[in-house]
Structure formats: C-alpha cells, structure tokens
Coordinates of C-alpha atoms in Angstrom, one line a residue:
Chain A
M1 CA 0.0 0.0 0.0
R2 CA 2.7 2.4 1.1
L3 CA 4.9 1.6 -1.9
R4 CA 2.1 2.1 -4.4
L5 CA 1.4 5.6 -2.9
T6 CA 4.9 6.8 -2.9
A7 CA 5.1 5.7 -6.5
V8 CA 2.4 8.2 -7.6
K9 CA 4.0 10.3 -10.3
Q10 CA 1.1 11.4 -12.6
V11 CA -0.5 14.6 -11.1
G12 CA -3.3 16.5 -12.9
F13 CA -3.1 20.3 -12.7
I14 CA -5.8 22.7 -13.7
G15 CA -5.4 26.5 -13.4
L16 CA -1.9 27.7 -14.6
G17 CA -2.4 31.3 -13.5
I18 CA -0.2 33.7 -11.5
M19 CA -0.2 31.2 -8.6
G20 CA -0.9 27.9 -10.3
K21 CA 2.0 28.2 -12.9
P22 CA 4.8 28.4 -10.3
M23 CA 3.1 25.8 -8.2
A24 CA 3.0 23.4 -11.2
M25 CA 6.7 24.2 -11.9
N26 CA 7.6 23.1 -8.4
L27 CA 5.8 19.8 -9.0
I28 CA 7.8 19.2 -12.2
K29 CA 11.0 20.1 -10.4
K30 CA 10.2 17.4 -7.8
G31 CA 9.8 14.8 -10.5
F32 CA 6.0 14.6 -10.9
R33 CA 4.6 14.1 -14.4
L34 CA 1.8 16.6 -15.0
V35 CA -1.4 16.1 -16.9
V36 CA -2.9 19.5 -18.0
V37 CA -5.6 20.8 -20.3
G38 CA -4.4 22.2 -23.6
G39 CA -4.6 26.0 -24.0
R40 CA -2.5 29.1 -24.0
A41 CA -1.2 28.9 -20.4
V42 CA 0.1 25.4 -21.0
E43 CA 2.8 26.7 -23.4
S44 CA 4.8 28.3 -20.6
V45 CA 4.9 25.0 -18.8
K46 CA 6.0 23.1 -21.9
E47 CA 8.8 25.6 -22.4
I48 CA 10.3 24.5 -19.1
K49 CA 10.1 20.7 -19.3
G50 CA 8.0 19.5 -22.2
K51 CA 8.6 15.8 -21.8
D52 CA 7.1 15.8 -18.3
V53 CA 3.8 17.4 -19.3
V54 CA 0.9 15.4 -20.8
V55 CA -1.6 17.6 -22.6
V56 CA -5.2 16.5 -22.9
N57 CA -8.4 18.3 -24.0
T58 CA -10.8 18.3 -20.9
P59 CA -10.8 18.1 -17.1
M60 CA -12.5 14.7 -17.5
E61 CA -9.4 13.3 -19.3
V62 CA -7.1 14.9 -16.6
A63 CA -9.0 12.9 -13.9
Q64 CA -8.9 9.7 -16.0
R65 CA -5.1 9.9 -16.4
S66 CA -4.1 11.0 -12.9
D67 CA -3.9 9.6 -9.4
I68 CA -4.1 13.1 -7.8
V69 CA -5.5 16.2 -9.3
V70 CA -4.7 19.8 -8.2
T71 CA -7.0 22.7 -9.1
C72 CA -6.2 26.4 -8.7
V73 CA -8.7 28.6 -10.3
P74 CA -10.0 32.1 -9.6
D75 CA -13.5 31.7 -8.0
S76 CA -16.3 29.4 -6.8
K77 CA -18.0 29.4 -10.2
D78 CA -14.8 28.2 -11.9
V79 CA -14.5 25.4 -9.4
E80 CA -18.1 24.4 -10.1
E81 CA -17.4 24.4 -13.8
V82 CA -14.1 22.5 -13.7
Y83 CA -15.5 19.8 -11.3
L84 CA -19.3 19.6 -12.1
G85 CA -19.5 21.0 -15.7
R86 CA -19.7 19.0 -18.9
S87 CA -16.5 16.9 -19.4
G88 CA -15.6 18.1 -16.0
L89 CA -13.4 16.3 -13.4
L90 CA -16.3 14.4 -12.0
E91 CA -16.9 12.6 -15.2
G92 CA -13.4 11.1 -15.1
V93 CA -13.0 10.5 -11.4
K94 CA -11.9 7.0 -10.4
P95 CA -12.7 5.5 -6.9
G96 CA -9.8 6.1 -4.4
M97 CA -8.3 9.1 -6.1
T98 CA -7.9 12.5 -4.4
L99 CA -8.8 15.9 -5.9
I100 CA -7.1 18.9 -4.2
D101 CA -8.7 22.3 -4.7
M102 CA -6.2 25.0 -3.9
S103 CA -8.4 27.9 -5.1
T104 CA -9.9 30.4 -2.6
I105 CA -13.6 29.9 -2.8
S106 CA -16.8 29.8 -0.8
P107 CA -16.5 27.1 2.0
H108 CA -20.1 26.2 1.2
V109 CA -19.3 25.5 -2.5
A110 CA -16.3 23.5 -1.4
Q111 CA -18.4 21.3 0.8
R112 CA -21.0 20.8 -1.9
V113 CA -18.5 19.8 -4.6
S114 CA -16.7 17.6 -2.1
A115 CA -20.0 15.7 -1.4
E116 CA -20.4 15.1 -5.2
V117 CA -16.8 13.8 -5.4
E118 CA -17.5 11.4 -2.5
K119 CA -20.5 9.9 -4.3
K120 CA -17.9 8.7 -6.9
G121 CA -15.9 6.9 -4.2
A122 CA -13.1 9.6 -4.3
K123 CA -12.1 12.4 -1.9
M124 CA -11.7 16.1 -2.3
L125 CA -9.6 18.4 -0.1
D126 CA -10.0 22.1 0.1
A127 CA -6.5 23.4 0.4
P128 CA -6.2 27.2 -0.2
V129 CA -2.9 28.9 0.3
T130 CA -1.2 32.0 1.7
G131 CA 2.2 33.4 0.9
G132 CA 1.6 35.1 -2.4
Q133 CA 3.3 34.6 -5.8
K134 CA 6.7 34.8 -4.0
G135 CA 5.7 31.8 -1.9
A136 CA 4.3 30.0 -4.9
I137 CA 7.6 30.5 -6.8
E138 CA 9.8 29.5 -3.8
G139 CA 7.6 26.6 -2.8
T140 CA 7.2 28.1 0.7
L141 CA 3.4 28.5 0.7
T142 CA 1.3 27.9 3.8
I143 CA -1.4 25.4 2.9
M144 CA -4.5 25.1 5.1
V145 CA -6.3 21.8 4.4
G146 CA -9.9 20.8 5.1
G147 CA -11.2 17.2 4.5
D148 CA -10.3 13.6 5.1
A149 CA -7.1 13.0 7.0
E150 CA -6.2 9.8 5.1
A151 CA -6.7 11.4 1.8
L152 CA -4.4 14.2 3.0
S153 CA -1.7 11.8 4.0
K154 CA -1.7 10.3 0.5
C155 CA -1.1 13.8 -1.0
M156 CA 1.5 15.1 1.4
G157 CA 4.3 14.6 -1.2
V158 CA 2.4 16.7 -3.7
L159 CA 1.6 19.4 -1.2
Q160 CA 5.2 19.5 0.2
A161 CA 6.4 20.2 -3.3
M162 CA 4.5 23.4 -3.3
G163 CA 4.4 24.5 0.3
K164 CA 6.4 24.6 3.5
T165 CA 3.7 24.7 6.3
I166 CA 0.9 22.3 5.7
V167 CA -1.8 22.3 8.4
H168 CA -4.9 20.0 8.6
V169 CA -7.4 22.4 10.1
G170 CA -10.6 20.3 10.1
S171 CA -13.2 18.6 7.9
S172 CA -14.4 19.6 4.4
G173 CA -14.7 23.4 4.1
A174 CA -12.4 24.1 7.1
G175 CA -9.5 25.1 4.8
Q176 CA -11.7 27.7 3.1
Y177 CA -13.0 29.0 6.5
T178 CA -9.4 29.3 7.6
K179 CA -8.5 31.2 4.4
A180 CA -11.5 33.5 5.0
A181 CA -10.2 34.3 8.5
N182 CA -6.8 35.0 7.0
Q183 CA -8.2 37.4 4.4
V184 CA -10.5 39.2 6.9
I185 CA -7.6 39.8 9.3
A186 CA -5.3 41.0 6.5
A187 CA -7.9 43.3 5.0
V188 CA -9.0 44.9 8.3
T189 CA -5.3 45.4 9.3
W190 CA -4.8 47.4 6.1
Q191 CA -7.5 49.8 7.1
G192 CA -6.0 50.3 10.5
I193 CA -2.6 50.9 8.8
A194 CA -4.2 53.5 6.5
E195 CA -5.9 55.4 9.2
G196 CA -3.0 55.4 11.7
M197 CA -0.4 56.3 9.2
A198 CA -2.5 59.0 7.5
L199 CA -3.0 60.6 10.9
A200 CA 0.7 60.7 11.8
C201 CA 1.8 61.7 8.3
K202 CA -0.7 64.6 8.1
A203 CA 0.6 65.7 11.5
G204 CA 4.1 65.9 9.9
V205 CA 5.8 62.7 11.1
D206 CA 8.5 61.4 8.7
P207 CA 6.9 58.3 7.0
D208 CA 10.1 56.3 6.8
R209 CA 10.9 56.7 10.5
L210 CA 7.2 56.1 11.3
L211 CA 7.4 52.7 9.5
E212 CA 10.6 51.9 11.3
V213 CA 8.9 52.3 14.6
L214 CA 5.7 50.5 13.6
T215 CA 7.6 47.4 12.5
N216 CA 9.3 47.3 15.9
G217 CA 6.4 47.3 18.2
A218 CA 2.9 45.9 19.0
A219 CA 1.6 47.0 15.6
R220 CA 4.2 44.9 13.8
C221 CA 2.6 42.8 11.0
W222 CA 3.3 41.2 7.6
A223 CA 1.7 44.1 5.7
L224 CA 3.9 46.7 7.3
E225 CA 7.0 44.6 6.9
V226 CA 6.6 43.2 3.4
R227 CA 4.3 45.6 1.5
M228 CA 4.4 49.0 3.2
P229 CA 8.0 49.8 1.8
N230 CA 6.4 49.6 -1.7
V231 CA 3.6 52.0 -0.7
L232 CA 6.1 54.5 0.7
E233 CA 7.7 54.4 -2.8
G234 CA 4.3 54.9 -4.5
K235 CA 4.4 51.4 -6.0
F236 CA 1.2 49.4 -6.1
E237 CA 2.0 46.6 -8.5
P238 CA 0.6 43.3 -7.2
G239 CA 1.4 41.2 -5.1
F240 CA -2.2 40.3 -4.3
K241 CA -4.8 42.2 -6.4
A242 CA -7.3 44.4 -4.6
K243 CA -10.2 42.9 -6.7
L244 CA -9.3 39.4 -5.3
Q245 CA -9.3 40.7 -1.7
Y246 CA -12.7 42.3 -2.5
K247 CA -13.9 38.9 -3.8
D248 CA -12.6 37.2 -0.7
L249 CA -14.4 39.6 1.6
G250 CA -17.6 38.9 -0.3
I251 CA -17.1 35.2 0.6
A252 CA -16.5 36.0 4.2
L253 CA -19.6 38.2 4.5
E254 CA -21.7 35.6 2.8
E255 CA -20.5 33.0 5.3
G256 CA -21.0 35.4 8.2
R257 CA -24.6 35.9 7.1
R258 CA -25.1 32.1 6.8
L259 CA -23.5 31.3 10.2
E260 CA -24.8 34.5 11.9
V261 CA -21.4 35.9 12.8
P262 CA -21.7 39.8 12.9
M263 CA -18.6 41.3 11.3
P264 CA -19.0 45.1 11.3
A265 CA -15.3 45.8 10.5
V266 CA -15.3 43.4 7.5
A267 CA -18.6 45.0 6.3
M268 CA -17.1 48.4 6.4
V269 CA -13.7 47.5 4.9
N270 CA -15.6 45.7 2.1
E271 CA -17.3 48.9 1.2
F272 CA -14.0 50.7 1.0
F273 CA -12.6 48.0 -1.3
K274 CA -15.7 48.5 -3.4
A275 CA -14.7 52.1 -3.8
V276 CA -11.1 51.2 -4.6
V277 CA -12.3 48.7 -7.3
H278 CA -14.8 51.3 -8.6
E279 CA -11.9 53.8 -8.9
G280 CA -10.2 51.4 -11.3
K281 CA -7.6 50.1 -8.8
G282 CA -8.8 46.5 -8.8
E283 CA -5.7 45.3 -10.6
W284 CA -3.5 47.2 -8.1
D285 CA -2.0 45.5 -5.0
V286 CA -4.3 45.1 -2.0
S287 CA -2.3 47.9 -0.3
S288 CA -4.0 50.4 -2.7
L289 CA -6.7 50.4 0.1
V290 CA -4.6 53.1 1.8
T291 CA -5.3 55.5 -1.1
F292 CA -8.9 55.6 -0.1
T293 CA -8.1 57.0 3.3
E294 CA -5.3 59.2 1.8
N295 CA -7.9 60.8 -0.4
L296 CA -10.4 61.3 2.4
A297 CA -7.7 62.9 4.6
G298 CA -6.0 64.9 1.9
T299 CA -2.6 63.5 2.7
E300 CA -0.1 61.0 1.3
I301 CA 1.8 58.2 3.1
R302 CA 4.9 58.5 0.9
S303 CA 8.7 58.5 1.5
R304 CA 10.4 61.8 1.5
K305 CA 13.4 60.1 -0.1
R306 CA 11.7 58.6 -3.1
S307 CA 13.1 59.6 -6.5
D308 CA 10.0 60.3 -8.6
Chain B
M1 CA 31.4 69.5 26.1
R2 CA 31.2 65.8 25.2
L3 CA 32.9 64.7 28.5
R4 CA 30.6 66.7 30.6
L5 CA 27.6 65.1 28.9
T6 CA 28.7 61.5 29.2
A7 CA 29.3 62.3 32.9
V8 CA 25.6 62.9 33.6
K9 CA 24.6 60.6 36.4
Q10 CA 21.7 62.2 38.2
V11 CA 18.4 61.4 36.4
G12 CA 15.0 62.5 37.8
F13 CA 12.3 59.9 37.4
I14 CA 8.6 60.5 37.9
G15 CA 6.0 57.8 37.5
L16 CA 7.0 54.4 38.9
G17 CA 4.1 52.4 37.6
I18 CA 3.8 49.1 35.7
M19 CA 6.1 50.5 33.0
G20 CA 8.0 53.2 34.8
K21 CA 9.3 51.0 37.6
P22 CA 11.2 48.5 35.4
M23 CA 12.4 51.4 33.3
A24 CA 13.8 53.1 36.4
M25 CA 15.4 49.8 37.5
N26 CA 17.2 49.6 34.2
L27 CA 18.6 53.1 34.7
I28 CA 19.9 52.1 38.1
K29 CA 21.5 49.0 36.6
K30 CA 23.3 51.1 34.1
G31 CA 24.8 53.3 36.9
F32 CA 22.5 56.3 36.9
R33 CA 21.6 57.9 40.3
L34 CA 17.9 58.5 40.4
V35 CA 16.0 61.4 42.0
V36 CA 12.4 60.5 42.7
V37 CA 9.4 61.9 44.6
G38 CA 8.7 60.2 47.9
G39 CA 5.6 58.0 48.1
R40 CA 4.4 54.4 48.1
A41 CA 5.8 53.4 44.7
V42 CA 9.3 54.6 45.7
E43 CA 9.7 51.8 48.3
S44 CA 10.0 49.2 45.6
V45 CA 12.9 51.0 44.0
K46 CA 14.6 51.5 47.4
E47 CA 14.4 47.8 48.1
I48 CA 16.5 47.1 45.1
K49 CA 19.3 49.7 45.4
G50 CA 18.5 52.2 48.1
K51 CA 21.9 54.0 47.9
D52 CA 21.4 55.1 44.3
V53 CA 18.0 56.7 44.8
V54 CA 17.6 60.2 46.2
V55 CA 14.1 60.9 47.5
V56 CA 12.6 64.4 47.4
N57 CA 9.2 65.9 48.1
T58 CA 8.1 67.5 44.8
P59 CA 8.6 67.4 41.0
M60 CA 10.2 70.9 41.4
E61 CA 13.0 69.5 43.6
V62 CA 13.4 66.6 41.1
A63 CA 14.1 69.1 38.4
Q64 CA 16.4 71.2 40.6
R65 CA 18.6 68.1 41.5
S66 CA 18.8 66.5 38.0
D67 CA 20.4 67.1 34.6
I68 CA 17.8 65.0 32.8
V69 CA 14.2 64.1 34.0
V70 CA 12.1 61.2 32.8
T71 CA 8.4 61.2 33.3
C72 CA 6.1 58.2 32.7
V73 CA 2.6 58.9 33.9
P74 CA -0.9 57.6 32.8
D75 CA -2.5 60.5 30.9
S76 CA -2.4 64.0 29.5
K77 CA -3.8 65.6 32.7
D78 CA -1.1 63.9 34.8
V79 CA 1.6 65.3 32.5
E80 CA 0.1 68.8 32.8
E81 CA 0.0 68.5 36.6
V82 CA 3.6 67.1 37.0
Y83 CA 5.0 69.7 34.6
L84 CA 2.8 72.8 35.0
G85 CA 1.1 72.3 38.4
R86 CA 2.1 73.8 41.8
S87 CA 5.7 72.8 42.7
G88 CA 5.8 71.1 39.3
L89 CA 8.9 70.4 37.2
L90 CA 8.6 73.8 35.5
E91 CA 9.3 75.6 38.8
G92 CA 12.6 73.8 39.1
V93 CA 13.8 73.7 35.5
K94 CA 17.3 75.0 34.8
P95 CA 18.4 76.3 31.4
G96 CA 20.0 73.7 29.2
M97 CA 18.4 70.7 30.9
T98 CA 16.2 68.1 29.1
L99 CA 12.9 66.7 30.2
I100 CA 11.8 63.4 28.5
D101 CA 8.1 62.5 28.7
M102 CA 7.6 58.8 28.0
S103 CA 3.9 58.8 28.8
T104 CA 1.4 58.2 26.0
I105 CA -0.6 61.5 25.9
S106 CA -2.3 63.9 23.5
P107 CA 0.3 65.2 20.9
H108 CA -1.4 68.6 21.3
V109 CA -0.7 68.7 25.1
A110 CA 2.9 67.5 24.5
Q111 CA 3.5 70.4 22.2
R112 CA 1.9 72.9 24.6
V113 CA 3.9 71.7 27.6
S114 CA 7.1 71.6 25.5
A115 CA 6.5 75.3 24.5
E116 CA 6.3 76.1 28.3
V117 CA 9.6 74.2 29.0
E118 CA 11.3 76.1 26.1
K119 CA 10.4 79.4 27.7
K120 CA 12.7 78.4 30.6
G121 CA 15.6 77.8 28.3
A122 CA 15.2 74.0 28.5
K123 CA 14.0 71.3 26.1
M124 CA 11.3 68.7 26.3
L125 CA 11.1 65.5 24.3
D126 CA 8.0 63.4 23.8
A127 CA 9.2 59.9 23.8
P128 CA 6.4 57.3 24.2
V129 CA 7.3 53.6 24.0
T130 CA 6.0 50.3 22.7
G131 CA 7.0 46.8 23.7
G132 CA 4.9 46.4 26.9
Q133 CA 5.9 45.5 30.4
K134 CA 8.1 42.7 29.0
G135 CA 10.1 45.3 26.9
A136 CA 10.3 47.6 29.9
I137 CA 11.7 44.9 32.1
E138 CA 14.2 43.6 29.5
G139 CA 15.2 47.1 28.4
T140 CA 14.2 46.3 24.8
L141 CA 11.5 49.0 24.3
T142 CA 11.0 50.8 21.1
I143 CA 11.1 54.6 21.8
M144 CA 9.7 57.1 19.3
V145 CA 11.1 60.5 19.9
G146 CA 9.7 63.9 18.9
G147 CA 11.6 67.2 19.6
D148 CA 15.0 68.8 19.3
A149 CA 17.7 66.6 17.8
E150 CA 20.5 68.0 19.9
A151 CA 18.5 67.5 23.1
L152 CA 17.9 63.9 22.0
S153 CA 21.6 63.3 21.4
K154 CA 22.3 64.4 25.0
C155 CA 19.8 61.9 26.3
M156 CA 20.8 58.9 24.2
G157 CA 22.6 57.1 27.1
V158 CA 19.5 57.4 29.3
L159 CA 17.2 56.2 26.5
Q160 CA 19.5 53.3 25.6
A161 CA 19.4 52.1 29.1
M162 CA 15.6 51.5 28.7
G163 CA 15.1 50.7 25.0
K164 CA 16.7 49.0 22.1
T165 CA 15.2 50.8 19.1
I166 CA 15.3 54.6 19.5
V167 CA 13.9 56.6 16.5
H168 CA 13.8 60.3 16.1
V169 CA 10.5 60.7 14.2
G170 CA 10.2 64.5 13.9
S171 CA 9.6 67.7 15.9
S172 CA 7.7 68.2 19.1
G173 CA 4.6 66.0 19.2
A174 CA 5.8 63.7 16.5
G175 CA 6.6 60.9 19.0
Q176 CA 3.0 61.1 20.3
Y177 CA 1.5 61.1 16.8
T178 CA 3.7 58.0 16.0
K179 CA 2.4 56.3 19.2
A180 CA -1.2 57.2 18.2
A181 CA -0.6 55.5 14.8
N182 CA 0.8 52.4 16.6
Q183 CA -2.2 52.2 18.9
V184 CA -4.7 52.7 16.0
I185 CA -3.1 49.9 14.0
A186 CA -2.9 47.5 16.9
A187 CA -6.5 48.2 18.0
V188 CA -8.1 47.8 14.5
T189 CA -6.0 44.6 13.9
W190 CA -7.6 43.1 17.1
Q191 CA -11.0 43.7 15.7
G192 CA -10.0 42.0 12.4
I193 CA -8.7 39.0 14.4
A194 CA -11.9 38.8 16.4
E195 CA -14.1 38.7 13.4
G196 CA -12.0 36.4 11.3
M197 CA -11.4 33.9 14.0
A198 CA -15.0 34.0 15.3
L199 CA -16.2 33.1 11.8
A200 CA -13.8 30.2 11.3
C201 CA -14.3 28.9 14.9
K202 CA -18.1 29.0 14.7
A203 CA -17.7 27.0 11.4
G204 CA -15.9 24.3 13.3
V205 CA -12.2 25.0 12.5
D206 CA -9.8 23.9 15.2
P207 CA -8.6 27.1 16.9
D208 CA -5.1 26.0 17.6
R209 CA -4.5 24.9 14.0
L210 CA -6.2 28.1 12.8
L211 CA -3.7 30.1 14.8
E212 CA -0.8 28.1 13.4
V213 CA -1.9 29.0 9.8
L214 CA -2.6 32.6 10.6
T215 CA 0.9 33.2 12.1
N216 CA 2.4 31.7 8.9
G217 CA 0.8 33.9 6.3
A218 CA -0.2 37.4 5.2
A219 CA -2.3 37.9 8.4
R220 CA 0.8 37.4 10.6
C221 CA 1.1 40.0 13.3
W222 CA 2.4 40.7 16.9
A223 CA -1.1 40.3 18.4
L224 CA -1.5 36.8 16.9
E225 CA 2.0 35.7 17.7
V226 CA 2.4 37.1 21.2
R227 CA -1.0 37.5 22.7
M228 CA -3.4 35.1 20.9
P229 CA -2.0 32.0 22.6
N230 CA -3.2 33.5 25.9
V231 CA -6.7 34.1 24.5
L232 CA -6.9 30.5 23.3
E233 CA -6.2 29.5 26.9
G234 CA -8.9 32.0 28.1
K235 CA -6.3 34.1 29.8
F236 CA -6.8 37.9 29.7
E237 CA -4.4 39.2 32.3
P238 CA -2.6 42.3 31.0
G239 CA -0.2 42.9 29.2
F240 CA -1.7 46.2 28.1
K241 CA -5.0 47.1 29.7
A242 CA -8.1 47.6 27.6
K243 CA -8.9 50.8 29.4
L244 CA -5.6 52.3 28.3
Q245 CA -6.1 51.3 24.7
Y246 CA -9.5 52.9 24.9
K247 CA -7.8 56.1 26.3
D248 CA -5.3 56.0 23.4
L249 CA -8.1 55.7 20.8
G250 CA -9.7 58.7 22.4
I251 CA -6.4 60.6 21.8
A252 CA -6.3 59.5 18.2
L253 CA -9.9 60.4 17.5
E254 CA -9.4 63.9 19.1
E255 CA -6.4 64.5 16.8
G256 CA -8.2 63.1 13.8
R257 CA -10.9 65.6 14.4
R258 CA -8.4 68.5 14.8
L259 CA -6.4 67.6 11.7
E260 CA -9.5 66.4 9.7
V261 CA -8.3 62.9 9.1
P262 CA -11.5 60.6 8.8
M263 CA -10.9 57.4 10.7
P264 CA -14.0 55.3 10.4
A265 CA -12.4 52.0 11.6
V266 CA -11.0 53.7 14.6
A267 CA -14.3 55.3 15.4
M268 CA -16.0 51.9 15.3
V269 CA -13.4 50.0 17.3
N270 CA -13.5 52.8 19.8
E271 CA -17.2 52.1 20.4
F272 CA -16.4 48.4 20.9
F273 CA -13.8 49.2 23.5
K274 CA -16.3 51.4 25.2
A275 CA -18.6 48.4 25.4
V276 CA -15.7 46.2 26.7
V277 CA -14.8 48.8 29.4
H278 CA -18.5 49.1 30.3
E279 CA -18.7 45.4 30.8
G280 CA -16.0 45.7 33.5
K281 CA -13.1 44.4 31.4
G282 CA -11.1 47.6 31.4
E283 CA -8.5 46.0 33.6
W284 CA -8.2 43.0 31.3
D285 CA -5.7 42.8 28.5
V286 CA -6.5 44.7 25.3
S287 CA -7.1 41.3 23.7
S288 CA -10.4 41.2 25.7
L289 CA -11.8 43.1 22.7
V290 CA -12.3 39.6 21.1
T291 CA -14.9 38.8 23.7
F292 CA -17.2 41.5 22.3
T293 CA -17.4 39.7 18.9
E294 CA -17.5 36.3 20.6
N295 CA -20.7 37.5 22.5
L296 CA -22.2 38.9 19.3
A297 CA -21.5 35.7 17.4
G298 CA -22.3 33.3 20.2
T299 CA -19.0 31.4 19.8
E300 CA -15.7 31.1 21.6
I301 CA -12.2 31.3 20.2
R302 CA -10.7 28.8 22.7
S303 CA -8.2 26.0 22.5
R304 CA -9.8 22.5 22.6
K305 CA -6.8 21.4 24.5
R306 CA -7.0 23.8 27.5
S307 CA -7.2 22.3 30.9
D308 CA -10.0 24.3 32.6

C-alpha cells in the first residue's frame, strides 16, 4: 500500500495562472509528471520541461489519467465548472483518487463539490494557500487543508512540493474558512494601517521613520514589513490584487450571514474595497486600500526620499 | 562638552508604575543615580538599590537636582500636573536641561507643555514607548522621539538604558503622533482578528490549527504571535490594559478631528472598546476586545486542549 502511494507520479493540474503556474513548476522540479488541459497557459509549462507534461483536452481526461488532481482557479463558479461541468473532473473521477482544490472559494461551495466527489468513491480536499506569488515560486506556501485525514496523508508529497507549512485544520470546508479568516484579518489590518499612518503623516511625522517604529512594536505585521515599503515608494503593483481581496471579503460576508457571525469591521472595509475597485484600482495591489483614506484625509503616506 | 555630557549621572524619574518601575530599574542597573518623589511606589525602588536613589518631596525638587528628567505617567492631565502644576517640574527647571516625557498622551498637550519648557531655556522630548511591560523589564522598548535633535543626542545614554530601538521621528509632538498610529493599527487589527477567528471557529475550524496557519501567512502580526496563545487559553491578564487602549483611541480620534483625518475604523473600534470597558473588562488585556465579537456571534475562540 505504502509503496504504491509513494510511486504516484502522474498529477493532474488545472489552473496555470499567477499562482498555479509556479506551483506546477515546483511539482515538475520534484519529479512529478503533470497532466494538463491544452490551451494558451500550457505553453509556458511546456517551455520548461515539455517531456514531463501530458496535454489533454478536458478536465475529465485529466482525472482519467491522474492519481491526484490539483485545481487552482479564480473563483467558486470556476471550481463548479471544472468539477461539475460538462466533461468536468467528476466525469473522469476514479474511486480512491484525491482531488485537491487550492483555489480560494466559498466554503459552502467547497463542501457541496466535495459531497459530489465522495459519491464517486473519491475524496476532495479544500487546500487554499497564503504566501503570495513569491511563496508559490519559492515553494514556501502555507497550505490550510480541510477534509479527510487519510486522503491528505496520501497527498503530502504533492503538497510538500508546493508549500512549507501544511496544516490540517478540520473537515471539508475548514480550509476555506481558515482562508476566509486570514483574508479578513489582513484586510482589516490594512484599514488600520491606512488610518493610523494617515493621521501621523498629516501631522508631519516622517513616513520612513514612522514605518521603522511601527515594525518594531505591537503594531508589527506582515503588511507593514513586506508591502508598506512599496507603498512609501508609491508602488502598487501586485502582489495580491485588490479585486481578489474584495472577492474574498464577499465570501467571508456571505458565510458570516449564513452562520450569523456579525462582522462590522469586515462589512465596512468591504465597502472601502468596493470604492477602490470602482476607482479602477482593482488590478493594483491590495495595499491600494490606503489610497482611499489618503484621499479622504487629503494626505499622502509617501517616503520623502523617493526619487519620482 | 562631550565629556561633561557623558558624565551625567543624576536622572530624575517621575511615574514608577507598571512601565516606569522596570524602566527606572534599568537606569539604576546602568549606573544612573535616580532622583524620585517620595511616596508608596518609591519603596520598591529603594528595596533594590537604596543608595542610588535620592528621594525628594516635589517634582520641582526633582528638576532642581537632575540634569535629565524622565516622566512616565498615565494620561495628559497627569503630565500637565507634573510639569505645570504647583511645585511642578517647570518651577525647578534649569536652562540647558532636558525633560523626557515617555507617557502616552495627546500630541497637542505634549506640544503645549514643550513650549512652556522652552520658555525656561530647557528642552522637552515626547518619547512614548511600545513593547509592553516585558520590553520595559528587558530594556528592549522601542522609543519614538519627537523634539529637538541636539537635546535627543544628549539623552541617548539614558534612553538606551531603557530601550533597544530609538527613532527620532520629527519635531515636538511627532513621538505622540507616532504612538497614536501604533495604537490605532494595533486596536483595529484586534477587531479583524476577532471577526475572522470567530467566523472560522463557529464554522468548526480547530482554533489551535487556525492560529498556526494565521501566524504563517499574510495575516501574521504581533497580536496573533504574542497575545493570541493566551486568548486561546482563556487568559486575559494584562499585558496592556483595555482601558488604556480605549484612552489612546480617544487621543487618536481627538487628533483626527483636529487635523481632519477621517478614521471610520478607529471610530467603530473605539465604540467596541467602550462596550468592553462598560462590561467591566477595562483592567483585562487589550485582547479582551475579542470577547465583544464572541458574544455577538455566540461562539468562543478557545483551545480545545485547554485544561479548565
């Protein structure tokens, strides 16, 4: 049993986007043979190591030719289409196989699709990630997994090729709820940063020295340490797009409504992201949220040393 | 000139509370002779090293017998009383000396008191801290300093005895504005943590594993890393008291009003802290803010492994 599992080499991969592509690359580097659906995005994978990539025409064929399938697509409706749509994964699923959805989607949808997969005698894990494109490229993602523990143990080699910290957080949907919590905290923190720094900067505090203090005390966080230096330089290239953060807050609010968890800060920050997206900054980094408060306050949180 | 400055040994210290006492201890350890006002709190300092502490009756006498004076009191009104009140520091101030206020108070009040000190030919620095009681005990505080650069350079030895990261953030008041930004970000982050974790926990995610994921991704922050393990255990001993965070948000909102910086998240979280204080949790740690959302949502963010 153990021998057979460690011999798994053929891994299906659907969703070769900004995150999926480098994750697929890491699987190839670790010796997995990928099965992918033909299309434009596939070319970039073939460039790297053509002989280890099998190209087929539909998700159904991906499932038929793989032992494990990884999906990494933008939204709930994409997952529903890839899994449940015509010539979708479900039509090719074999009993005993495991499907790993690494997209960030509605926990509710993840649970519903997982139930459909189980009817075929297979398992589905919801396994969204955090760590950004950098983590995807370096294979250092944090992966939060909901679903069957045995199915997870069969997939550990695949997940370890893409991530560093892999945590089994609970049953089906738990991975997505964990991701929702992560997104909520990150988004609300950005609003706190915007308001606090706008106040100090409008009062005349040096923004660079302000950031130095903030990253050395009880306000210290990932956003200040990793992204805020870019904001001080007026750089808002993603990173993680504001429109995706807005999508994720929508998921959190929908679940909050369903489970009756009042989330006033999320509701408010969601409205501010709506304004940011409406202003045409949806493709900017999530840190562009600070420009909303800057505009309200008539001040800028920018380095005095920047060159432009 | 330089020799005379490094020879400064007599340092006044007013405010031997939860933060001030360990800070004073560190000054004694580094060889400074302290001048303090007699009273109950002084006993604890005398216990440690009686011979290096001179006890006088009023702040005025503290100023008369010191080259540098450190103050660390609870609120704006305490600073006004210690500096400007009858037999206050101002009555004993000598030209050329420096007064360092390490309290967290209104930037506006800091600037006004500093102006009064300058009329006497002396300087005042606003130098609030972050790092908590632990940082105060270990001498690893981050100190954010507003005021005259030359006065700061004269006091570096004193500040380095109490803190590790000392940043000159701007002119008079800039230290307090920086502290306000720090408090705003920390407080708003706590609300994000409360809402995100309440959602995931009510959905059935394991709280310990949830925290493991959150401290390994883009939501990573001081509060999750340092304080949240206590919350999971149901422990709310301060740390930093909720009533002081509530006081600090009041300062931030007052300054936001004065400078016309809209801070909707701060305004909202301020109301929630008002509720927490009203519930009698003002003496609890600032993390008790999460109990407000827990009560609203009818769920608890508690470890399944805890013993009680």
